[in-house]
XYZ file of C-alpha atoms in Angstrom:
312
model
C -50.280 14.381 4.058
C -47.816 11.952 5.303
C -46.087 9.632 2.974
C -46.891 5.848 4.361
C -43.366 5.049 4.037
C -41.899 8.236 6.031
C -41.938 6.577 9.123
C -40.109 3.711 8.167
C -37.635 5.343 6.314
C -36.933 7.635 9.364
C -36.712 4.380 11.445
C -34.362 2.714 9.069
C -31.850 5.928 9.035
C -31.860 5.616 12.747
C -31.167 2.081 12.599
C -28.402 2.958 10.137
C -26.847 5.528 12.187
C -26.704 3.324 15.185
C -24.962 0.392 13.354
C -22.582 3.028 12.073
C -21.680 3.886 15.602
C -21.610 0.780 17.146
C -19.802 -1.208 14.197
C -17.451 0.708 12.354
C -14.213 -0.537 11.018
C -11.125 1.770 10.769
C -11.044 3.365 7.315
C -7.948 3.727 4.812
C -7.987 6.220 2.027
C -5.980 4.911 -0.659
C -4.861 6.826 -3.619
C -4.174 4.446 -6.378
C -4.581 3.535 -10.157
C -6.670 0.821 -11.534
C -4.607 -2.357 -12.344
C -6.555 -4.368 -14.961
C -4.270 -7.512 -14.059
C -5.648 -7.590 -10.449
C -1.939 -7.369 -8.943
C -1.532 -4.249 -7.507
C -3.548 -0.867 -7.630
C -6.669 -0.266 -6.098
C -8.093 -3.440 -6.627
C -5.028 -4.921 -4.481
C -5.518 -2.434 -1.911
C -9.095 -2.961 -1.455
C -8.277 -6.841 -0.675
C -5.768 -6.162 1.525
C -6.967 -3.787 3.701
C -10.100 -6.053 4.250
C -7.714 -8.981 4.875
C -6.437 -6.948 7.827
C -9.789 -6.052 9.264
C -10.141 -2.261 8.305
C -12.283 -0.899 5.366
C -11.007 0.680 2.044
C -11.744 4.112 0.839
C -10.455 3.971 -2.797
C -9.491 6.941 -4.649
C -9.077 5.944 -8.456
C -6.156 8.259 -9.653
C -6.120 6.548 -13.425
C -5.531 3.097 -14.823
C -2.306 1.126 -15.781
C -2.208 -0.111 -19.441
C -0.481 -3.196 -18.838
C -0.819 -7.126 -18.536
C 0.898 -9.561 -16.307
C 4.051 -9.040 -18.280
C 4.719 -5.378 -18.737
C 3.293 -2.091 -18.434
C 3.190 -0.083 -21.653
C 1.494 3.149 -20.353
C -0.873 4.606 -17.880
C -4.217 6.735 -18.412
C -4.135 9.653 -15.780
C -7.604 10.640 -14.345
C -8.138 14.635 -13.820
C -6.431 15.878 -10.997
C -9.591 18.055 -10.125
C -11.821 14.411 -10.210
C -9.010 13.018 -7.937
C -9.088 15.844 -4.970
C -13.010 15.731 -5.358
C -13.343 11.986 -4.903
C -11.008 12.486 -1.708
C -12.463 15.481 -0.404
C -16.020 13.948 -0.402
C -15.538 10.600 1.569
C -13.218 12.203 3.800
C -15.906 14.893 5.059
C -18.498 11.781 5.544
C -16.013 9.228 6.790
C -13.429 9.403 9.422
C -10.021 8.497 7.682
C -7.525 6.898 9.967
C -4.514 6.333 7.552
C -3.800 7.576 3.896
C -2.030 5.371 1.648
C -0.510 6.962 -1.541
C 0.297 4.427 -4.457
C 0.796 5.533 -8.061
C -1.096 8.766 -8.867
C 0.059 9.186 -12.287
C 0.864 12.766 -12.993
C 2.416 15.702 -10.828
C -0.612 17.535 -11.073
C -2.275 14.551 -9.218
C 0.228 14.457 -6.562
C -0.337 18.097 -5.971
C -3.781 17.346 -5.445
C -3.036 14.346 -3.155
C -0.591 16.522 -0.967
C -3.297 19.507 -0.956
C -5.643 17.281 0.599
C -3.025 15.752 3.184
C -2.476 18.990 4.660
C -6.107 19.479 5.470
C -5.394 15.990 7.708
C -2.392 16.582 9.216
C -2.591 14.268 12.356
C -3.595 11.466 9.940
C -0.481 8.937 9.285
C 0.355 9.059 5.384
C 2.217 5.647 4.043
C 3.634 6.280 0.685
C 4.722 3.759 -1.555
C 7.378 4.610 -4.542
C 6.919 2.000 -7.339
C 9.394 1.138 -10.339
C 8.816 3.599 -13.038
C 11.047 2.704 -15.476
C 8.385 1.817 -18.001
C 7.849 5.501 -18.294
C 9.421 8.103 -20.027
C 12.535 10.042 -18.583
C 10.522 13.010 -18.699
C 7.564 11.976 -16.944
C 9.455 10.091 -14.347
C 11.694 13.341 -13.667
C 8.461 15.443 -13.149
C 6.484 12.698 -11.084
C 9.612 12.237 -8.641
C 10.372 16.311 -8.324
C 6.661 16.560 -7.163
C 6.693 13.909 -4.969
C 9.921 14.946 -3.266
C 8.680 18.661 -2.749
C 4.723 18.015 -2.307
C 4.355 14.439 -0.499
C 7.525 13.556 1.043
C 7.387 16.844 3.541
C 3.872 14.892 4.834
C 4.916 11.375 4.645
C 5.256 8.966 8.044
C 6.472 6.054 6.349
C 8.350 5.829 2.814
C 7.822 2.465 1.602
C 10.066 0.948 -1.482
C 12.513 -1.689 -2.956
C 15.944 -1.080 -2.193
C 17.359 -0.340 -5.838
C 14.283 2.126 -6.589
C 14.820 4.129 -3.358
C 18.657 4.278 -3.633
C 18.441 5.391 -7.265
C 15.691 8.055 -6.043
C 17.117 9.453 -2.958
C 20.719 8.342 -3.204
C 21.693 9.086 -7.173
C 25.378 9.356 -6.405
C 25.440 5.775 -5.230
C 23.266 4.161 -8.138
C 26.410 2.096 -9.298
C 26.628 0.350 -5.724
C 24.727 -3.059 -5.359
C 22.876 -1.646 -2.381
C 22.697 1.114 0.275
C 22.186 0.727 3.976
C 18.822 1.404 5.284
C 20.027 4.047 7.521
C 21.478 5.932 4.619
C 18.387 5.754 2.728
C 16.378 7.159 6.008
C 18.696 9.749 6.654
C 18.126 10.799 2.932
C 14.559 10.587 3.517
C 14.790 12.369 6.680
C 16.328 15.586 5.158
C 13.098 15.785 2.979
C 10.978 15.624 5.930
C 10.202 11.548 6.198
C 11.020 9.980 9.469
C 10.615 6.183 8.582
C 11.756 4.217 5.531
C 10.633 0.703 4.986
C 13.094 -0.858 2.508
C 12.251 -4.266 0.920
C 14.636 -6.434 -1.294
C 17.880 -5.809 0.855
C 20.583 -8.219 -0.788
C 21.703 -10.934 1.596
C 23.853 -13.901 1.652
C 22.446 -17.104 0.401
C 18.531 -17.199 -0.811
C 17.756 -14.614 1.923
C 16.106 -11.307 1.159
C 16.060 -8.699 3.901
C 13.083 -5.845 4.636
C 14.211 -3.233 7.136
C 12.308 -0.565 8.915
C 14.769 2.524 9.376
C 14.771 6.133 10.992
C 18.166 7.812 10.397
C 19.638 7.036 13.493
C 18.810 3.093 13.610
C 17.322 0.112 12.100
C 14.077 -0.577 14.159
C 12.841 -3.835 12.890
C 14.059 -6.029 9.907
C 12.872 -9.463 8.872
C 14.364 -11.925 6.394
C 12.660 -14.448 4.115
C 13.625 -17.120 1.574
C 13.796 -15.961 -2.064
C 10.772 -16.867 -3.819
C 11.978 -18.470 -7.281
C 9.225 -16.273 -9.318
C 8.621 -12.539 -10.472
C 5.965 -10.740 -9.011
C 4.113 -7.776 -9.916
C 2.376 -5.827 -6.787
C 4.393 -7.172 -4.103
C 5.125 -3.129 -2.966
C 1.281 -2.025 -3.017
C 0.387 -5.034 -0.953
C 3.298 -4.479 1.747
C 2.388 -0.911 2.038
C -1.398 -1.074 1.926
C -1.090 -3.825 4.824
C 1.102 -1.487 6.876
C -1.591 1.517 6.545
C -4.286 -0.893 7.446
C -2.365 -2.307 10.564
C -1.942 1.073 11.512
C -5.424 2.078 11.083
C -6.427 -0.639 13.671
C -4.118 0.855 16.014
C -1.050 -1.584 16.233
C 2.591 0.075 16.725
C 4.685 1.012 14.100
C 7.327 -2.087 14.318
C 4.572 -4.157 15.149
C 2.539 -3.221 12.189
C 5.441 -3.887 9.966
C 6.016 -6.948 11.357
C 2.849 -8.123 10.517
C 3.049 -6.695 7.026
C 6.032 -8.158 6.232
C 4.429 -11.469 7.288
C 1.503 -11.152 5.297
C 3.329 -10.354 2.313
C 5.528 -13.157 2.287
C 2.367 -15.426 2.993
C 0.602 -13.727 0.005
C 3.577 -14.439 -2.197
C 4.093 -17.987 -1.097
C 0.683 -18.684 -2.367
C 0.967 -16.825 -5.380
C -0.143 -18.088 -8.959
C 0.347 -16.928 -12.801
C -2.958 -15.734 -14.241
C -1.702 -15.112 -17.448
C 1.414 -15.643 -19.537
C 3.793 -13.134 -17.524
C 4.661 -12.368 -13.941
C 3.045 -14.197 -10.761
C 0.323 -12.519 -8.644
C 0.335 -12.911 -4.906
C -2.829 -14.667 -3.002
C -3.999 -11.976 -0.722
C -6.993 -14.157 0.434
C -4.455 -17.259 1.025
C -5.841 -17.031 4.558
C -9.385 -17.692 3.664
C -8.648 -20.947 1.167
C -11.106 -23.836 2.309
C -9.464 -27.258 3.009
C -10.175 -28.515 -0.607
C -9.225 -24.928 -2.164
C -6.153 -23.482 -3.690
C -3.306 -23.179 -1.123
C -3.795 -25.980 1.474
C -1.549 -28.164 2.421
C -2.037 -31.935 0.915
C -3.160 -33.102 4.416
C -5.900 -30.718 4.090
C -4.576 -27.966 6.785
C -4.174 -24.483 6.356
C -0.438 -23.232 5.724
C -1.366 -20.860 8.869
C -3.684 -21.343 11.389
C -4.832 -17.663 11.559
C -8.670 -16.284 11.739
C -10.129 -14.005 9.279
C -9.199 -11.250 9.071
C -5.408 -11.611 9.184
C -4.192 -9.223 11.521
C -3.255 -11.021 14.934
C -3.228 -7.678 17.105
C -5.653 -7.335 19.632
C -7.587 -4.293 20.257
């Protein structure tokens, strides 16, 4: 006997499959830790990727133990659970780009690298955060695994000038900064074709951001330094870049848009607690009466939602 709901269930399934075919968004698989402050991590990645006009596939690798003032530790998820999350979703949903944030352990980095090796045509955007809150032993083990396992599969390495300089050019650690092309050459020796370096010191109140290959600077933008200490900016930039590449933007164009988006999120930032500021990743969605609006009621940027201005 046929169940009375069987035909309806079949029709619902057919409709669902049709909708997937017609309305699929580009998907970004993000490996990252949970951030209870909401400044970075997976929560931030999901907001950023949605703002760009893509769909986030968040793979949790653990959780930061932090407030808005400082990070005191990290609780890592078992590397097998990290690998299984990614495997299951990627076998079901087409992945357009992979973003790797903080995964918490050398073992999880190995799991991420093994997963990425099964998808060699999918661009991987890797972000190296500041790890100074960790112990020296943990930092060394993490950086070694990142260098040996993940960098050979990385399309773009994103990081602050100071962080990348201390890691890629340790002999220059006493210098104030390194040229972006110097960092790109060091990264290229480890298999990375491009670096996106932020926080390049410049004259006056400007801070520079440069996309570079070993041969040349490919794109650069400077913004006025914001008089506030933020947490989560690197996660925002790398997630935006991954999402823009997933939508089909060319690398230099995606870099310019990702930097513009980051600058606007910081410009509309706020302090939710007693520590550092948090960027407003949904600044573009503010109503005339909401936070981020000008006093005359107009929006700071006349852009539609989602943020991505590239036409496809």
